[in-house]
GROMACS .gro file of C-alpha atoms in nm:
model
  215
    1MET     CA    1   8.167  -5.063   3.091
    2SER     CA    2   7.862  -5.243   3.222
    3THR     CA    3   7.554  -5.223   3.002
    4ASP     CA    4   7.307  -5.320   3.273
    5LEU     CA    5   7.048  -5.056   3.340
    6PRO     CA    6   6.995  -4.933   3.694
    7GLU     CA    7   6.705  -5.087   3.880
    8SER     CA    8   6.533  -4.745   3.895
    9TYR     CA    9   6.455  -4.769   3.526
   10GLY     CA   10   6.248  -5.082   3.580
   11SER     CA   11   6.168  -5.337   3.317
   12PRO     CA   12   6.146  -5.229   2.955
   13PRO     CA   13   5.784  -5.150   2.845
   14ASP     CA   14   5.586  -5.410   2.661
   15PRO     CA   15   5.568  -5.352   2.285
   16PRO     CA   16   5.243  -5.173   2.180
   17ALA     CA   17   4.957  -5.393   2.072
   18ALA     CA   18   4.897  -5.406   1.703
   19ALA     CA   19   4.592  -5.203   1.589
   20PRO     CA   20   4.300  -5.417   1.475
   21SER     CA   21   4.261  -5.445   1.101
   22ARG     CA   22   3.951  -5.304   0.927
   23ARG     CA   23   3.816  -5.653   0.870
   24THR     CA   24   3.863  -5.745   1.242
   25PHE     CA   25   3.695  -5.420   1.352
   26ILE     CA   26   3.388  -5.471   1.128
   27ALA     CA   27   3.352  -5.832   1.232
   28THR     CA   28   3.371  -5.738   1.602
   29THR     CA   29   3.123  -5.448   1.582
   30SER     CA   30   2.884  -5.651   1.372
   31ALA     CA   31   2.885  -5.929   1.628
   32VAL     CA   32   2.824  -5.682   1.913
   33GLY     CA   33   2.553  -5.502   1.727
   34GLY     CA   34   2.379  -5.827   1.640
   35ALA     CA   35   2.386  -5.928   2.005
   36VAL     CA   36   2.243  -5.592   2.119
   37VAL     CA   37   1.967  -5.605   1.855
   38ALA     CA   38   1.887  -5.965   1.940
   39GLY     CA   39   1.862  -5.866   2.309
   40GLY     CA   40   1.624  -5.580   2.231
   41LEU     CA   41   1.863  -5.316   2.364
   42PHE     CA   42   1.900  -5.109   2.044
   43ALA     CA   43   1.924  -4.743   2.131
   44GLY     CA   44   1.630  -4.532   2.013
   45ALA     CA   45   1.261  -4.609   1.974
   46PRO     CA   46   1.142  -4.953   2.095
   47PHE     CA   47   1.080  -5.219   1.837
   48ALA     CA   48   0.732  -5.252   1.695
   49THR     CA   49   0.517  -5.524   1.845
   50GLU     CA   50   0.154  -5.604   1.812
   51GLU     CA   51   0.093  -5.400   2.123
   52ALA     CA   52   0.311  -5.102   2.005
   53PRO     CA   53   0.290  -5.038   1.627
   54ALA     CA   54   0.597  -4.888   1.464
   55ALA     CA   55   0.426  -4.603   1.278
   56VAL     CA   56   0.229  -4.350   1.480
   57THR     CA   57  -0.008  -4.150   1.268
   58ALA     CA   58   0.022  -3.771   1.316
   59ASP     CA   59  -0.275  -3.598   1.464
   60ALA     CA   60  -0.493  -3.434   1.199
   61PRO     CA   61  -0.508  -3.049   1.216
   62PRO     CA   62  -0.806  -2.916   1.411
   63SER     CA   63  -1.106  -2.834   1.190
   64SER     CA   64  -1.448  -2.682   1.240
   65ARG     CA   65  -1.780  -2.668   1.062
   66LEU     CA   66  -1.847  -2.317   0.932
   67SER     CA   67  -2.165  -2.164   0.795
   68LEU     CA   68  -2.169  -1.814   0.641
   69THR     CA   69  -2.334  -1.614   0.368
   70VAL     CA   70  -2.121  -1.501   0.076
   71ASN     CA   71  -2.273  -1.265  -0.183
   72GLY     CA   72  -2.619  -1.369  -0.070
   73GLU     CA   73  -2.557  -1.739  -0.096
   74ARG     CA   74  -2.541  -1.960   0.212
   75HIS     CA   75  -2.236  -2.187   0.245
   76THR     CA   76  -2.169  -2.465   0.499
   77THR     CA   77  -1.835  -2.631   0.491
   78GLU     CA   78  -1.569  -2.807   0.700
   79ILE     CA   79  -1.242  -2.611   0.720
   80ASP     CA   80  -0.901  -2.632   0.876
   81ASN     CA   81  -0.902  -2.383   1.163
   82ARG     CA   82  -0.592  -2.212   1.018
   83THR     CA   83  -0.769  -2.121   0.690
   84SER     CA   84  -0.785  -1.748   0.612
   85LEU     CA   85  -1.100  -1.596   0.472
   86LEU     CA   86  -0.894  -1.511   0.158
   87ASP     CA   87  -0.805  -1.872   0.093
   88LEU     CA   88  -1.158  -1.990   0.170
   89LEU     CA   89  -1.300  -1.751  -0.086
   90ARG     CA   90  -1.048  -1.826  -0.358
   91GLU     CA   91  -0.974  -2.196  -0.312
   92GLN     CA   92  -1.302  -2.340  -0.184
   93PHE     CA   93  -1.573  -2.104  -0.305
   94GLY     CA   94  -1.420  -2.023  -0.645
   95LEU     CA   95  -1.418  -1.646  -0.603
   96PRO     CA   96  -1.080  -1.526  -0.740
   97GLY     CA   97  -1.178  -1.163  -0.768
   98THR     CA   98  -1.044  -1.106  -0.419
   99LYS     CA   99  -0.669  -1.082  -0.484
  100LYS     CA  100  -0.379  -1.225  -0.286
  101GLY     CA  101  -0.120  -0.952  -0.287
  102CYS     CA  102   0.119  -0.925   0.006
  103ASN     CA  103  -0.070  -1.181   0.220
  104ALA     CA  104   0.030  -0.973   0.520
  105GLY     CA  105  -0.244  -0.709   0.544
  106ALA     CA  106  -0.025  -0.431   0.398
  107CYS     CA  107  -0.160  -0.377   0.043
  108GLY     CA  108  -0.542  -0.398   0.068
  109ALA     CA  109  -0.577  -0.614  -0.249
  110CYS     CA  110  -0.779  -0.870  -0.049
  111THR     CA  111  -1.032  -0.626   0.097
  112VAL     CA  112  -1.386  -0.756   0.139
  113LEU     CA  113  -1.687  -0.653   0.344
  114VAL     CA  114  -1.787  -0.859   0.647
  115ASP     CA  115  -2.120  -0.751   0.791
  116GLY     CA  116  -2.076  -0.427   0.598
  117ARG     CA  117  -1.732  -0.341   0.736
  118ARG     CA  118  -1.398  -0.353   0.550
  119VAL     CA  119  -1.156  -0.628   0.644
  120ASN     CA  120  -0.826  -0.762   0.506
  121SER     CA  121  -0.931  -1.115   0.428
  122CYS     CA  122  -0.574  -1.242   0.432
  123LEU     CA  123  -0.554  -1.165   0.805
  124THR     CA  124  -0.903  -1.285   0.896
  125LEU     CA  125  -0.944  -1.647   1.017
  126ALA     CA  126  -1.249  -1.788   0.848
  127VAL     CA  127  -1.338  -1.995   1.151
  128ARG     CA  128  -1.422  -1.675   1.342
  129LEU     CA  129  -1.691  -1.572   1.087
  130ASP     CA  130  -1.957  -1.836   1.154
  131GLY     CA  131  -2.291  -1.674   1.069
  132ALA     CA  132  -2.133  -1.366   0.908
  133ASP     CA  133  -2.239  -1.200   0.582
  134VAL     CA  134  -1.951  -1.155   0.343
  135THR     CA  135  -1.949  -0.945   0.022
  136THR     CA  136  -1.677  -0.975  -0.239
  137ILE     CA  137  -1.631  -0.789  -0.567
  138GLU     CA  138  -1.828  -1.066  -0.744
  139GLY     CA  139  -2.134  -0.984  -0.540
  140LEU     CA  140  -2.124  -0.609  -0.565
  141ALA     CA  141  -2.308  -0.561  -0.895
  142GLY     CA  142  -2.678  -0.634  -0.926
  143GLY     CA  143  -2.680  -0.877  -1.219
  144ASP     CA  144  -2.565  -0.683  -1.526
  145GLU     CA  145  -2.606  -0.350  -1.345
  146LEU     CA  146  -2.273  -0.228  -1.210
  147HIS     CA  147  -2.247  -0.085  -0.861
  148PRO     CA  148  -2.222   0.302  -0.873
  149LEU     CA  149  -1.860   0.283  -0.760
  150GLN     CA  150  -1.772   0.032  -1.031
  151ARG     CA  151  -1.923   0.269  -1.288
  152ALA     CA  152  -1.734   0.564  -1.141
  153PHE     CA  153  -1.405   0.372  -1.171
  154VAL     CA  154  -1.474   0.318  -1.540
  155GLU     CA  155  -1.583   0.677  -1.597
  156GLN     CA  156  -1.285   0.820  -1.407
  157ASP     CA  157  -1.042   0.568  -1.560
  158ALA     CA  158  -0.935   0.487  -1.205
  159PHE     CA  159  -0.731   0.176  -1.285
  160GLN     CA  160  -0.447   0.059  -1.501
  161CYS     CA  161  -0.327  -0.298  -1.452
  162GLY     CA  162  -0.643  -0.376  -1.256
  163PHE     CA  163  -0.486  -0.608  -0.996
  164CYS     CA  164  -0.564  -0.385  -0.698
  165THR     CA  165  -0.898  -0.264  -0.837
  166PRO     CA  166  -1.131  -0.517  -0.662
  167GLY     CA  167  -0.978  -0.430  -0.327
  168GLN     CA  168  -0.987  -0.057  -0.406
  169ILE     CA  169  -1.352  -0.075  -0.497
  170MET     CA  170  -1.453  -0.281  -0.191
  171SER     CA  171  -1.257  -0.044   0.031
  172GLY     CA  172  -1.418   0.256  -0.141
  173VAL     CA  173  -1.765   0.112  -0.077
  174GLY     CA  174  -1.682   0.067   0.286
  175CYS     CA  175  -1.534   0.416   0.306
  176ILE     CA  176  -1.855   0.565   0.163
  177GLU     CA  177  -2.077   0.366   0.401
  178GLU     CA  178  -1.866   0.474   0.699
  179GLY     CA  179  -1.909   0.842   0.599
  180HIS     CA  180  -1.541   0.922   0.549
  181THR     CA  181  -1.583   1.117   0.223
  182GLY     CA  182  -1.601   1.477   0.341
  183SER     CA  183  -1.295   1.588   0.134
  184HIS     CA  184  -1.019   1.462  -0.092
  185GLU     CA  185  -0.784   1.449   0.206
  186GLU     CA  186  -1.030   1.247   0.414
  187ILE     CA  187  -1.089   1.000   0.135
  188ARG     CA  188  -0.713   0.958   0.078
  189GLU     CA  189  -0.659   0.908   0.453
  190TRP     CA  190  -0.929   0.640   0.484
  191MET     CA  191  -0.825   0.469   0.159
  192SER     CA  192  -0.452   0.476   0.250
  193GLY     CA  193  -0.445   0.106   0.337
  194ASN     CA  194  -0.500   0.020  -0.032
  195ILE     CA  195  -0.188   0.041  -0.247
  196CYS     CA  196  -0.201   0.104  -0.625
  197ARG     CA  197   0.139   0.033  -0.777
  198CYS     CA  198   0.030   0.200  -1.101
  199GLY     CA  199  -0.024   0.528  -0.911
  200CYS     CA  200  -0.391   0.591  -0.996
  201TYR     CA  201  -0.466   0.750  -0.659
  202VAL     CA  202  -0.601   1.083  -0.788
  203LYS     CA  203  -0.856   0.913  -1.008
  204ILE     CA  204  -0.947   0.658  -0.741
  205VAL     CA  205  -1.026   0.948  -0.500
  206ARG     CA  206  -1.237   1.116  -0.772
  207ALA     CA  207  -1.429   0.795  -0.831
  208VAL     CA  208  -1.506   0.756  -0.458
  209GLU     CA  209  -1.607   1.121  -0.430
  210GLN     CA  210  -1.833   1.100  -0.738
  211THR     CA  211  -2.009   0.796  -0.594
  212ALA     CA  212  -2.041   0.954  -0.249
  213ARG     CA  213  -2.203   1.267  -0.397
  214GLY     CA  214  -2.454   1.056  -0.589
  215LYS     CA  215  -2.540   0.837  -0.288
   0.00000   0.00000   0.00000
């Protein structure tokens, strides 16, 4: 029998080329990479030159000059526009009586008075208060003489751990000034934004009512 293959099968395929060794591969890619780098074609950011420095300094955050009165004292300072009134009072003006609780406007621990009205200082951008008059718990008493609501809190034993007390008192002062003290229910409603985790609500309402009657 003949062992010749028919012409339709064609010539036998060439043997597969041997795979490059690891050493050959590294040498080849290093040479190509060096050529690309030398030619200035490296993918990514262009190389630094005297005309184009490598490091680009990030833009500084926007800031503003702010002037406001806090507890009767005038302050002028340069602040980052993202600074909250709460952080300005605590970190820059050294007034830690205003507490940082939830930092989301839900607990009332950071309540202060701005131009006589209650605000959650954690949600208030300080940059918007240029020229404003701010009162915190530190500025409520007159020297050694407690504010009437501060005295009422002591007399009614309207606090336990004391963390929420500054915000409760500042909110109570605002509630009285706004005239929302006609009944227990009205006081509770208008003080409902201030949370007391110790549950002293009944005594807090009594303290606000006592102060409102003596106003």
